[in-house]
Structure formats: structure tokens, C-alpha cells
Amino acid sequence: MMTKQIRYEALVKALHTDLYRYAYWLCHEKQIAEDLVQETFLRAWRALDSLKDEKAAKSWLITILRRENARRFERKRFDMSEYEEENISDHISSSTEQELETHWLRAKMAQLSEEYREPLVLQVIGGFSGEEIAAILSLNKNTVMTRLFRARNQLKDILVATPEEKRGINNG
Amino acid sequence: MDDLEFDGLELDELSFRRKIFADPKSRDEDIAHAKKSAPKKQQLARELEQLDDKITQALNVPVPDHLYEKLILRQTMQDHQQQKRKKRVHLAMAASIAVAFGVLLNSFLFTSAYSTLGEHAIAHVEHENISNQGTTFVSLATLNEKLADFNGALEGISSATVSKLLAAEFCWFDGMKSLHLVFQGENSPITVLVVPDNEQLKFTANFSNNNLHGKAQQVKAAGINLIVVGDKSENTDSIQESLSKNIRWQA
């Protein structure tokens, strides 16, 4: 059906980037993230008729993706050694201050506890409100807000260090 | 710090901090008011916004090349597979239904291939499977019982003829209930068919194929056709004459 195809393509175009990034922070591996996104969109295609409101598309897709991820295997505690090397180490010598900071922040982000990182990712990448995040994660809103606070609190402490101190941490 | 517009409670340091950390972009009234009334709070809010810019940048990892195209391709391929599978199922179903129908409605298919009475009669006889060396014979009484369905009765026939009746059965002839008689011939059976009149089948008085030949006779009064079919080597005339002379038909 023409309409379904057009609708689907519009959805993919608008949301595949955010969905990929969300998937990446969920599983920490590019290939798995891509596979998750593929699976998610395939399921979305099959169930597209059940999506009544385009505005709900993003949370719908995220819910599907989270289910797909849960299906993969049990969540492992994040281990620094599993983090993809290239995201931290490449271009270090020629990078700008900002690139360094981004690389470094990504490493710290990956080190965050899963329960703090997820709400943060949903809020920043997904643009969801506290209520929406609570619905997606099946938590109450207060819990979500507390975790968001803790996530940013941890990250802010890290960034309080001056650029010189940060470089020291990288090379030392 | 007079603020006539704001009615809510002034957020204290801790509450403000918790709220702004949880949502730097918050547009809540108490947040806005707190920012206005305390420069330190405003400063904190600004820092959190800057932090969020960096967080956004960090979270926005590069997306694989052509991911969009890959996603669309995969979906259209899967859709194509599903359509093919559905078509295969439809074809398989159609085929099995056709076979079932073919078995059930064989006679209908059979009929449509023949347009004349003679052709149909020959085809009908060719499917017959009665041996010329029968050991049992049908009595005249039995024959007349069945003939009665067609408003006919065989009388005054020579016993010689009747003694050669090998079979007398009802059958379907072009969808019509007919009477199928098999007489013992010289070397092979001779078939007599009592068939109701049929406008769809073109009446032919004489007909034959490679092996068989036959004659048909219309009995308009009774609305039936009397057909005789036998091997080309057989003399079908005497039977036909005998029967047509001796069957009394009621209108």
C-alpha cells in the first residue's frame, strides 16, 4: 500500500538517527545498535497500522527497541574494556579542545550506571518529559527525576576539572 | 526582592538544585522565579545548560553511513518476501481447490467437452466396464421396474433378446438420470441408453469413432432418446429394432 510505505519512510527518515544513538547507548556496540534499529523498524513496519498518532511514534519505537534489546541477552554491567576503542583513542593528538572533551565525556557517560544513563539519554536524545520517561521505563516520576539529577551531578563533577587537569587524566 | 507576580513558594537552594539538575531546560514557574531572584541560582542554571550542550554533543555519536537507505531496503525486501509467500499460499490453495473440484465435478467437466448426443454416448460407453461373458442376467421384471421411471415398459419381446441383458442400471448422462442397459453381443457388449431429451446436446442419428458406432432414436411422445452403442463389429440394429418395437411409452 502506497500510503503505508510513504508513512513508514517518513518515520524512518525523521527518527532513525535518534533511534540509532539511543540504541548505541543501550548496547555500546555499533553493529548491535544497527541490528537493533533494523529489527525495530521491521517490527514497526509490520505493526504500523496500530500507530494511530504520529506524535507517539518516537516513544512507540523506543519501546519496541527496548524490547528487542531485552531479547538479546541479559544486560551486562558496563565494563570500560568493552567500550569501543576508537571512540576514545582516535584523533587524540590532532583533536581540538572540544573534540577531546566530547571523547572524554563519552567515556564518562559509558561509565555511568545504566539506571542513570538511560533516563538521561531519553531526555536529551529523545526529548521526553519526566512523565514520558517514567512511562517508558515503568518507573514513577520522582525516581526518574532523582536519577536525572544524579546523572548530571556525576557528569558535572567530572567537567569541573580544568582542561589542563583533563589532559593529565588522558595521558597520565 | 518584591515579586508581585509570583505566588508560589520560593525554591530553596537544595530544591532548586535538584530541579535544575534533573531538567536544565525546565520552564517551571518556580524555577524561572528563582533564577530571577537569585544570581547564584541563575549562574547555576547557566552552567547546567552548558553541561547539557556538551552532553548532547557526546550522546550524538556518529550514525552509520546510509543507515536510512539500508532500513528502507530491508523493509521493502521483507515486504516483497511476504507478498511472495502470500501469493504462493494463494496459488497452492487455488491448486488444491481445483483438484478437489476436479474430482467432485468430473462429470461436469466431462460433459462440457461433448456437444452432440452421439459423442456423449460414445464417451459414456467407453467408460463402461462390463464383461461380455456375464454369468448373471437381468430379469425382465427388473428391467421394467427401472424403465417405468421413464414411462416405458417392455412387452412382447422375444425371450432370446431379454435373456442377453447383462446389466440394467441408472446412470448420469449429461447430468440427467438415464437408464444404462448392457446386452450381450456376438463378441462384445452392446449398450442401450434411455436418455431424457436434452436441448443442449445436439441430436445425431448416427455416430461413430474409431472403435464404436451407434444410432439414436427420438421418442418424442415420451421425451426420451433411445440410443444404441456397440463395437463396430457388432450388429446393433437388431437390438434397436426389437426394443423400439416392443417398448410401450406413456406420454
CSV table of C-alpha atoms in Angstrom, one decimal:
chain,number,residue,atom,x,y,z
A,1,MET,CA,0.0,0.0,0.0
A,2,MET,CA,1.3,3.3,-1.1
A,3,THR,CA,0.2,5.3,2.0
A,4,LYS,CA,1.8,2.9,4.4
A,5,GLN,CA,5.1,3.0,2.5
A,6,ILE,CA,5.1,6.7,2.5
A,7,ARG,CA,4.2,7.0,6.1
A,8,TYR,CA,6.9,4.4,7.0
A,9,GLU,CA,9.6,6.2,5.0
A,10,ALA,CA,8.8,9.5,6.7
A,11,LEU,CA,9.0,7.9,10.1
A,12,VAL,CA,12.4,6.3,9.3
A,13,LYS,CA,13.8,9.5,7.9
A,14,ALA,CA,12.7,11.5,10.9
A,15,LEU,CA,13.7,9.1,13.7
A,16,HIS,CA,16.4,6.7,12.6
A,17,THR,CA,19.2,8.9,13.8
A,18,ASP,CA,17.9,9.3,17.3
A,19,LEU,CA,16.9,5.7,17.5
A,20,TYR,CA,20.4,4.6,16.4
A,21,ARG,CA,22.0,6.8,19.0
A,22,TYR,CA,19.7,5.6,21.7
A,23,ALA,CA,20.4,2.0,20.7
A,24,TYR,CA,24.1,2.7,20.8
A,25,TRP,CA,24.0,4.0,24.4
A,26,LEU,CA,21.9,1.0,25.2
A,27,CYS,CA,24.3,-1.7,23.9
A,28,HIS,CA,27.6,0.1,23.4
A,29,GLU,CA,28.4,-1.6,20.1
A,30,LYS,CA,27.8,0.0,16.7
A,31,GLN,CA,26.9,-3.2,14.9
A,32,ILE,CA,24.5,-4.4,17.5
A,33,ALA,CA,22.9,-0.9,17.6
A,34,GLU,CA,22.4,-1.1,13.9
A,35,ASP,CA,20.9,-4.5,14.1
A,36,LEU,CA,18.6,-3.4,16.9
A,37,VAL,CA,17.4,-0.4,14.8
A,38,GLN,CA,16.9,-2.7,11.8
A,39,GLU,CA,14.8,-5.1,13.8
A,40,THR,CA,12.9,-2.3,15.4
A,41,PHE,CA,11.9,-0.7,12.2
A,42,LEU,CA,10.9,-4.0,10.6
A,43,ARG,CA,8.6,-4.7,13.5
A,44,ALA,CA,7.3,-1.1,13.2
A,45,TRP,CA,6.5,-1.7,9.6
A,46,ARG,CA,4.5,-4.8,10.4
A,47,ALA,CA,2.6,-3.1,13.2
A,48,LEU,CA,2.4,0.3,11.6
A,49,ASP,CA,-1.4,0.2,11.4
A,50,SER,CA,-1.5,0.1,15.2
A,51,LEU,CA,0.2,3.5,15.4
A,52,LYS,CA,-2.6,6.0,15.5
A,53,ASP,CA,-0.8,9.2,16.3
A,54,GLU,CA,2.4,10.2,14.7
A,55,LYS,CA,3.3,12.2,17.8
A,56,ALA,CA,3.6,9.0,19.7
A,57,ALA,CA,5.9,7.4,17.1
A,58,LYS,CA,9.1,8.1,18.9
A,59,SER,CA,8.1,6.6,22.3
A,60,TRP,CA,6.5,3.7,20.4
A,61,LEU,CA,9.7,2.9,18.5
A,62,ILE,CA,11.8,3.3,21.7
A,63,THR,CA,9.5,0.8,23.4
A,64,ILE,CA,10.0,-1.7,20.6
A,65,LEU,CA,13.7,-1.2,20.6
A,66,ARG,CA,14.0,-1.7,24.3
A,67,ARG,CA,12.0,-4.9,24.0
A,68,GLU,CA,14.3,-6.0,21.2
A,69,ASN,CA,17.3,-5.3,23.3
A,70,ALA,CA,16.0,-7.2,26.2
A,71,ARG,CA,15.5,-10.1,23.9
A,72,ARG,CA,19.2,-10.2,23.0
A,73,PHE,CA,20.7,-11.2,26.3
A,74,GLU,CA,20.8,-10.2,29.9
A,75,ARG,CA,22.2,-6.8,30.5
A,76,LYS,CA,25.8,-6.8,31.4
A,77,ARG,CA,27.3,-4.3,33.8
A,78,PHE,CA,29.2,-1.8,31.7
A,79,ASP,CA,32.9,-2.6,31.7
A,80,MET,CA,35.3,0.0,30.4
A,81,SER,CA,37.2,-2.6,28.4
A,82,GLU,CA,34.1,-3.3,26.3
A,83,TYR,CA,33.8,0.3,25.2
A,84,GLU,CA,34.8,0.7,21.6
A,85,GLU,CA,38.4,1.9,21.5
A,86,GLU,CA,38.1,4.2,18.6
A,87,ASN,CA,35.7,6.4,20.4
A,88,ILE,CA,38.2,7.3,23.0
A,89,SER,CA,41.6,7.0,21.5
A,90,ASP,CA,41.4,8.1,17.9
A,91,HIS,CA,42.5,11.6,16.8
A,92,ILE,CA,43.7,12.4,20.3
A,93,SER,CA,46.8,14.1,19.1
A,94,SER,CA,45.2,16.3,16.5
A,95,SER,CA,41.9,16.9,18.1
A,96,THR,CA,40.5,20.3,19.1
A,97,GLU,CA,39.7,21.0,22.7
A,98,GLN,CA,36.1,20.3,22.0
A,99,GLU,CA,36.7,17.0,20.4
A,100,LEU,CA,38.8,15.9,23.3
A,101,GLU,CA,36.1,16.9,25.7
A,102,THR,CA,33.5,15.0,23.7
A,103,HIS,CA,35.6,11.9,23.6
A,104,TRP,CA,36.2,12.1,27.2
A,105,LEU,CA,32.6,12.8,28.1
A,106,ARG,CA,31.5,9.8,26.1
A,107,ALA,CA,33.8,7.6,28.1
A,108,LYS,CA,32.4,9.0,31.3
A,109,MET,CA,28.9,8.6,30.0
A,110,ALA,CA,29.6,4.9,29.3
A,111,GLN,CA,30.8,4.6,32.9
A,112,LEU,CA,27.6,5.9,34.3
A,113,SER,CA,25.4,3.4,35.9
A,114,GLU,CA,22.8,2.1,33.4
A,115,GLU,CA,19.9,3.3,35.6
A,116,TYR,CA,21.2,6.8,35.5
A,117,ARG,CA,22.3,6.9,31.9
A,118,GLU,CA,19.1,5.6,30.4
A,119,PRO,CA,16.8,8.4,31.6
A,120,LEU,CA,19.4,10.9,30.6
A,121,VAL,CA,19.7,9.5,27.1
A,122,LEU,CA,15.9,9.5,26.8
A,123,GLN,CA,15.7,13.1,28.0
A,124,VAL,CA,18.5,14.5,25.8
A,125,ILE,CA,18.2,12.4,22.6
A,126,GLY,CA,14.5,11.6,22.9
A,127,GLY,CA,13.4,15.0,24.2
A,128,PHE,CA,10.9,13.2,26.5
A,129,SER,CA,9.5,14.7,29.6
A,130,GLY,CA,9.8,13.3,33.1
A,131,GLU,CA,6.3,11.7,32.8
A,132,GLU,CA,7.1,10.2,29.4
A,133,ILE,CA,10.4,8.7,30.6
A,134,ALA,CA,8.6,7.3,33.6
A,135,ALA,CA,6.1,5.6,31.3
A,136,ILE,CA,8.8,4.2,29.0
A,137,LEU,CA,10.9,2.8,31.9
A,138,SER,CA,7.9,1.8,34.0
A,139,LEU,CA,9.1,3.9,37.0
A,140,ASN,CA,7.5,6.6,38.9
A,141,LYS,CA,8.3,10.2,38.0
A,142,ASN,CA,10.1,11.0,41.2
A,143,THR,CA,12.5,8.1,40.7
A,144,VAL,CA,13.2,9.4,37.2
A,145,MET,CA,13.9,12.9,38.3
A,146,THR,CA,16.2,11.7,41.0
A,147,ARG,CA,18.2,9.6,38.5
A,148,LEU,CA,18.4,12.5,36.1
A,149,PHE,CA,19.8,14.6,38.9
A,150,ARG,CA,22.3,12.0,39.9
A,151,ALA,CA,23.5,11.5,36.3
A,152,ARG,CA,24.1,15.2,35.7
A,153,ASN,CA,25.6,15.6,39.1
A,154,GLN,CA,28.2,13.0,38.3
A,155,LEU,CA,29.0,14.4,35.0
A,156,LYS,CA,29.2,17.9,36.2
A,157,ASP,CA,31.7,16.9,38.8
A,158,ILE,CA,33.9,15.5,36.1
A,159,LEU,CA,33.7,18.6,33.9
A,160,VAL,CA,34.5,20.9,36.8
A,161,ALA,CA,38.1,19.8,36.3
A,162,THR,CA,40.1,22.3,34.1
A,163,PRO,CA,41.2,21.4,30.6
A,164,GLU,CA,44.8,21.0,31.9
A,165,GLU,CA,43.7,18.6,34.5
A,166,LYS,CA,41.7,16.7,32.0
A,167,ARG,CA,44.6,16.3,29.6
A,168,GLY,CA,46.6,15.0,32.5
A,169,ILE,CA,43.9,12.3,33.1
A,170,ASN,CA,44.1,11.2,29.5
A,171,ASN,CA,47.9,11.0,29.1
A,172,GLY,CA,48.9,10.2,32.7
B,1,MET,CA,13.0,41.1,46.1
B,2,ASP,CA,9.5,42.0,45.7
B,3,ASP,CA,7.8,39.9,43.2
B,4,LEU,CA,4.1,40.6,42.9
B,5,GLU,CA,3.5,38.2,40.0
B,6,PHE,CA,4.8,35.0,41.6
B,7,ASP,CA,2.5,33.3,44.1
B,8,GLY,CA,4.4,30.1,44.8
B,9,LEU,CA,6.9,29.3,47.5
B,10,GLU,CA,10.5,30.5,46.9
B,11,LEU,CA,12.6,27.5,46.0
B,12,ASP,CA,15.4,26.9,48.4
B,13,GLU,CA,18.9,26.2,47.4
B,14,LEU,CA,18.6,22.4,47.5
B,15,SER,CA,15.2,22.2,45.8
B,16,PHE,CA,16.4,24.5,43.1
B,17,ARG,CA,19.5,22.5,42.6
B,18,ARG,CA,17.6,19.2,42.3
B,19,LYS,CA,15.1,20.6,39.8
B,20,ILE,CA,17.6,22.2,37.6
B,21,PHE,CA,19.9,19.2,37.5
B,22,ALA,CA,17.0,17.0,36.6
B,23,ASP,CA,15.8,19.3,33.9
B,24,PRO,CA,18.0,22.2,32.9
B,25,LYS,CA,15.5,23.3,30.3
B,26,SER,CA,12.7,23.4,32.7
B,27,ARG,CA,10.2,26.2,32.1
B,28,ASP,CA,8.5,25.7,35.5
B,29,GLU,CA,7.4,29.0,37.1
B,30,ASP,CA,9.2,28.4,40.4
B,31,ILE,CA,12.5,27.8,38.5
B,32,ALA,CA,12.0,30.9,36.4
B,33,HIS,CA,11.3,33.0,39.5
B,34,ALA,CA,14.2,31.5,41.5
B,35,LYS,CA,16.6,32.4,38.6
B,36,LYS,CA,15.3,35.9,38.6
B,37,SER,CA,15.6,36.4,42.3
B,38,ALA,CA,19.0,34.9,43.0
B,39,PRO,CA,22.0,35.5,40.7
B,40,LYS,CA,23.7,32.4,42.1
B,41,LYS,CA,20.8,30.3,41.0
B,42,GLN,CA,20.9,31.9,37.6
B,43,GLN,CA,24.6,31.1,37.4
B,44,LEU,CA,24.0,27.5,38.3
B,45,ALA,CA,21.2,27.3,35.7
B,46,ARG,CA,23.6,28.6,33.0
B,47,GLU,CA,26.3,26.1,33.9
B,48,LEU,CA,23.8,23.3,33.7
B,49,GLU,CA,22.7,24.4,30.3
B,50,GLN,CA,26.3,24.4,29.1
B,51,LEU,CA,26.7,21.0,30.6
B,52,ASP,CA,23.7,19.9,28.6
B,53,ASP,CA,25.2,21.2,25.4
B,54,LYS,CA,28.2,19.1,26.0
B,55,ILE,CA,26.2,16.1,27.0
B,56,THR,CA,24.1,16.4,23.8
B,57,GLN,CA,27.2,16.5,21.7
B,58,ALA,CA,28.6,13.5,23.5
B,59,LEU,CA,25.4,11.5,23.1
B,60,ASN,CA,25.2,12.3,19.4
B,61,VAL,CA,27.6,9.6,18.3
B,62,PRO,CA,28.1,9.3,14.5
B,63,VAL,CA,25.4,7.3,12.7
B,64,PRO,CA,26.5,4.7,10.2
B,65,ASP,CA,26.6,5.8,6.5
B,66,HIS,CA,23.4,5.2,4.5
B,67,LEU,CA,21.5,3.8,7.5
B,68,TYR,CA,18.3,5.3,6.2
B,69,GLU,CA,18.7,3.6,2.8
B,70,LYS,CA,19.6,0.3,4.5
B,71,LEU,CA,16.5,0.4,6.6
B,72,ILE,CA,14.2,1.1,3.7
B,73,LEU,CA,15.8,-1.6,1.6
B,74,ARG,CA,15.5,-4.2,4.3
B,75,GLN,CA,11.8,-3.3,4.8
B,76,THR,CA,10.9,-3.4,1.1
B,77,MET,CA,12.7,-6.7,0.7
B,78,GLN,CA,10.9,-8.2,3.7
B,79,ASP,CA,7.6,-6.9,2.4
B,80,HIS,CA,8.4,-8.4,-1.0
B,81,GLN,CA,9.1,-11.8,0.6
B,82,GLN,CA,5.9,-11.6,2.5
B,83,GLN,CA,3.9,-10.8,-0.7
B,84,LYS,CA,5.6,-13.7,-2.5
B,85,ARG,CA,4.8,-16.1,0.4
B,86,LYS,CA,1.2,-14.9,0.3
B,87,LYS,CA,1.0,-15.4,-3.4
B,88,ARG,CA,2.5,-18.9,-3.1
B,89,VAL,CA,-0.1,-19.7,-0.4
B,90,HIS,CA,-2.9,-18.4,-2.6
B,91,LEU,CA,-1.6,-20.5,-5.6
B,92,ALA,CA,-1.3,-23.6,-3.5
B,93,MET,CA,-4.7,-23.1,-2.1
B,94,ALA,CA,-6.2,-22.5,-5.5
B,95,ALA,CA,-4.5,-25.6,-6.9
B,96,SER,CA,-5.7,-27.8,-4.2
B,97,ILE,CA,-9.2,-26.5,-4.5
B,98,ALA,CA,-9.1,-27.0,-8.2
B,99,VAL,CA,-8.0,-30.6,-7.7
B,100,ALA,CA,-10.8,-31.2,-5.2
B,101,PHE,CA,-13.3,-29.7,-7.5
B,102,GLY,CA,-11.9,-31.6,-10.4
B,103,VAL,CA,-12.5,-34.8,-8.5
B,104,LEU,CA,-16.0,-33.9,-7.5
B,105,LEU,CA,-17.2,-32.4,-10.7
B,106,ASN,CA,-15.6,-34.7,-13.1
B,107,SER,CA,-18.8,-35.4,-14.8
B,108,PHE,CA,-19.4,-31.7,-15.4
B,109,LEU,CA,-16.0,-31.3,-17.0
B,110,PHE,CA,-16.7,-34.4,-18.9
B,111,THR,CA,-19.9,-33.1,-20.3
B,112,SER,CA,-18.7,-29.8,-21.5
B,113,ALA,CA,-16.3,-31.5,-23.9
B,114,TYR,CA,-19.1,-33.1,-25.8
B,115,SER,CA,-21.6,-31.2,-27.8
B,116,THR,CA,-23.6,-33.9,-29.6
B,117,LEU,CA,-25.6,-36.7,-28.3
B,118,GLY,CA,-23.6,-39.2,-30.2
B,119,GLU,CA,-20.3,-38.0,-28.9
B,120,HIS,CA,-21.5,-38.1,-25.4
B,121,ALA,CA,-23.0,-41.5,-25.8
B,122,ILE,CA,-19.7,-42.9,-27.1
B,123,ALA,CA,-17.8,-41.3,-24.3
B,124,HIS,CA,-20.2,-42.7,-21.8
B,125,VAL,CA,-19.9,-46.2,-23.2
B,126,GLU,CA,-16.1,-46.1,-23.3
B,127,HIS,CA,-16.1,-45.7,-19.6
B,128,GLU,CA,-18.2,-48.7,-19.1
B,129,ASN,CA,-16.6,-51.7,-17.7
B,130,ILE,CA,-18.8,-54.7,-18.2
B,131,SER,CA,-17.7,-58.0,-19.4
B,132,ASN,CA,-19.5,-59.7,-22.3
B,133,GLN,CA,-19.2,-63.0,-20.6
B,134,GLY,CA,-21.6,-62.2,-17.8
B,135,THR,CA,-22.8,-65.0,-15.6
B,136,THR,CA,-25.9,-63.3,-14.3
B,137,PHE,CA,-28.6,-61.8,-16.3
B,138,VAL,CA,-31.2,-59.2,-15.5
B,139,SER,CA,-34.8,-60.2,-15.5
B,140,LEU,CA,-37.5,-58.6,-17.5
B,141,ALA,CA,-39.3,-57.6,-14.3
B,142,THR,CA,-36.2,-55.7,-13.1
B,143,LEU,CA,-35.8,-54.0,-16.4
B,144,ASN,CA,-39.4,-52.9,-16.4
B,145,GLU,CA,-39.1,-51.6,-12.9
B,146,LYS,CA,-36.4,-49.2,-14.0
B,147,LEU,CA,-37.9,-48.5,-17.3
B,148,ALA,CA,-41.0,-47.3,-15.5
B,149,ASP,CA,-39.1,-44.3,-14.3
B,150,PHE,CA,-39.0,-43.2,-17.9
B,151,ASN,CA,-42.7,-44.1,-18.6
B,152,GLY,CA,-41.7,-47.1,-20.6
B,153,ALA,CA,-42.5,-50.8,-20.4
B,154,LEU,CA,-41.0,-53.6,-22.5
B,155,GLU,CA,-43.6,-56.1,-23.7
B,156,GLY,CA,-43.8,-58.9,-26.1
B,157,ILE,CA,-40.1,-59.0,-26.7
B,158,SER,CA,-38.6,-62.3,-27.7
B,159,SER,CA,-37.1,-64.0,-24.7
B,160,ALA,CA,-34.0,-64.5,-26.7
B,161,THR,CA,-33.3,-60.9,-26.6
B,162,VAL,CA,-34.1,-60.4,-23.0
B,163,SER,CA,-32.0,-63.4,-21.9
B,164,LYS,CA,-29.0,-61.4,-23.1
B,165,LEU,CA,-29.5,-58.5,-20.7
B,166,LEU,CA,-26.3,-58.3,-18.6
B,167,ALA,CA,-27.0,-55.1,-16.8
B,168,ALA,CA,-29.7,-52.6,-16.2
B,169,GLU,CA,-28.6,-49.6,-14.1
B,170,PHE,CA,-29.4,-46.0,-13.7
B,171,CYS,CA,-26.6,-43.6,-14.6
B,172,TRP,CA,-25.9,-39.9,-15.1
B,173,PHE,CA,-25.9,-38.9,-18.7
B,174,ASP,CA,-25.0,-35.2,-19.1
B,175,GLY,CA,-26.4,-34.6,-15.6
B,176,MET,CA,-29.6,-36.4,-16.4
B,177,LYS,CA,-30.8,-39.6,-14.8
B,178,SER,CA,-30.8,-42.2,-17.5
B,179,LEU,CA,-31.0,-45.9,-17.9
B,180,HIS,CA,-28.0,-47.8,-18.9
B,181,LEU,CA,-28.6,-51.3,-20.4
B,182,VAL,CA,-25.9,-53.7,-21.5
B,183,PHE,CA,-26.8,-56.6,-23.7
B,184,GLN,CA,-24.6,-59.5,-24.6
B,185,GLY,CA,-23.4,-59.1,-28.2
B,186,GLU,CA,-21.7,-61.5,-30.6
B,187,ASN,CA,-18.3,-60.7,-29.3
B,188,SER,CA,-18.7,-57.6,-27.2
B,189,PRO,CA,-21.4,-55.9,-25.2
B,190,ILE,CA,-24.0,-53.7,-26.8
B,191,THR,CA,-25.2,-50.7,-24.8
B,192,VAL,CA,-28.6,-49.2,-24.8
B,193,LEU,CA,-29.2,-45.9,-23.2
B,194,VAL,CA,-32.6,-44.4,-22.4
B,195,VAL,CA,-31.8,-40.7,-22.1
B,196,PRO,CA,-34.2,-37.9,-21.5
B,197,ASP,CA,-34.4,-35.3,-24.2
B,198,ASN,CA,-31.7,-32.6,-23.9
B,199,GLU,CA,-31.8,-29.4,-25.8
B,200,GLN,CA,-28.1,-28.8,-25.0
B,201,LEU,CA,-26.9,-31.9,-26.8
B,202,LYS,CA,-27.3,-31.8,-30.5
B,203,PHE,CA,-29.3,-34.8,-31.7
B,204,THR,CA,-27.4,-37.0,-34.1
B,205,ALA,CA,-29.0,-40.1,-35.5
B,206,ASN,CA,-25.8,-41.8,-36.5
B,207,PHE,CA,-22.4,-41.5,-34.9
B,208,SER,CA,-19.1,-43.4,-34.5
B,209,ASN,CA,-15.5,-43.2,-33.5
B,210,ASN,CA,-12.6,-45.5,-34.2
B,211,ASN,CA,-14.0,-48.5,-32.4
B,212,LEU,CA,-17.6,-47.8,-31.7
B,213,HIS,CA,-20.7,-46.9,-33.7
B,214,GLY,CA,-24.2,-46.1,-32.7
B,215,LYS,CA,-27.6,-44.9,-33.5
B,216,ALA,CA,-30.1,-42.7,-31.7
B,217,GLN,CA,-33.8,-42.5,-32.0
B,218,GLN,CA,-36.0,-39.8,-30.6
B,219,VAL,CA,-39.2,-40.9,-28.9
B,220,LYS,CA,-40.9,-37.5,-28.8
B,221,ALA,CA,-44.0,-38.7,-27.1
B,222,ALA,CA,-42.0,-40.0,-24.1
B,223,GLY,CA,-39.5,-37.2,-24.2
B,224,ILE,CA,-36.6,-39.6,-24.4
B,225,ASN,CA,-33.9,-40.7,-26.8
B,226,LEU,CA,-33.2,-44.4,-27.3
B,227,ILE,CA,-29.5,-44.8,-28.1
B,228,VAL,CA,-27.7,-48.0,-29.0
B,229,VAL,CA,-23.9,-48.1,-29.0
B,230,GLY,CA,-21.7,-51.0,-29.7
B,231,ASP,CA,-18.4,-52.2,-31.2
B,232,LYS,CA,-18.2,-51.7,-35.0
B,233,SER,CA,-18.1,-55.4,-35.5
B,234,GLU,CA,-21.5,-55.8,-33.7
B,235,ASN,CA,-24.8,-55.6,-35.3
B,236,THR,CA,-26.6,-53.1,-33.2
B,237,ASP,CA,-29.6,-52.8,-35.5
B,238,SER,CA,-31.5,-55.9,-34.4
B,239,ILE,CA,-31.5,-54.8,-30.8
B,240,GLN,CA,-32.5,-51.4,-31.6
B,241,GLU,CA,-35.4,-52.6,-33.8
B,242,SER,CA,-36.5,-55.0,-31.2
B,243,LEU,CA,-36.6,-52.5,-28.4
B,244,SER,CA,-38.2,-49.7,-30.3
B,245,LYS,CA,-40.9,-52.0,-31.5
B,246,ASN,CA,-41.6,-53.5,-28.1
B,247,ILE,CA,-41.3,-50.7,-25.6
B,248,ARG,CA,-44.6,-49.1,-24.9
B,249,TRP,CA,-44.1,-45.5,-23.9
B,250,GLN,CA,-46.6,-43.5,-21.9
B,251,ALA,CA,-46.8,-39.8,-22.6
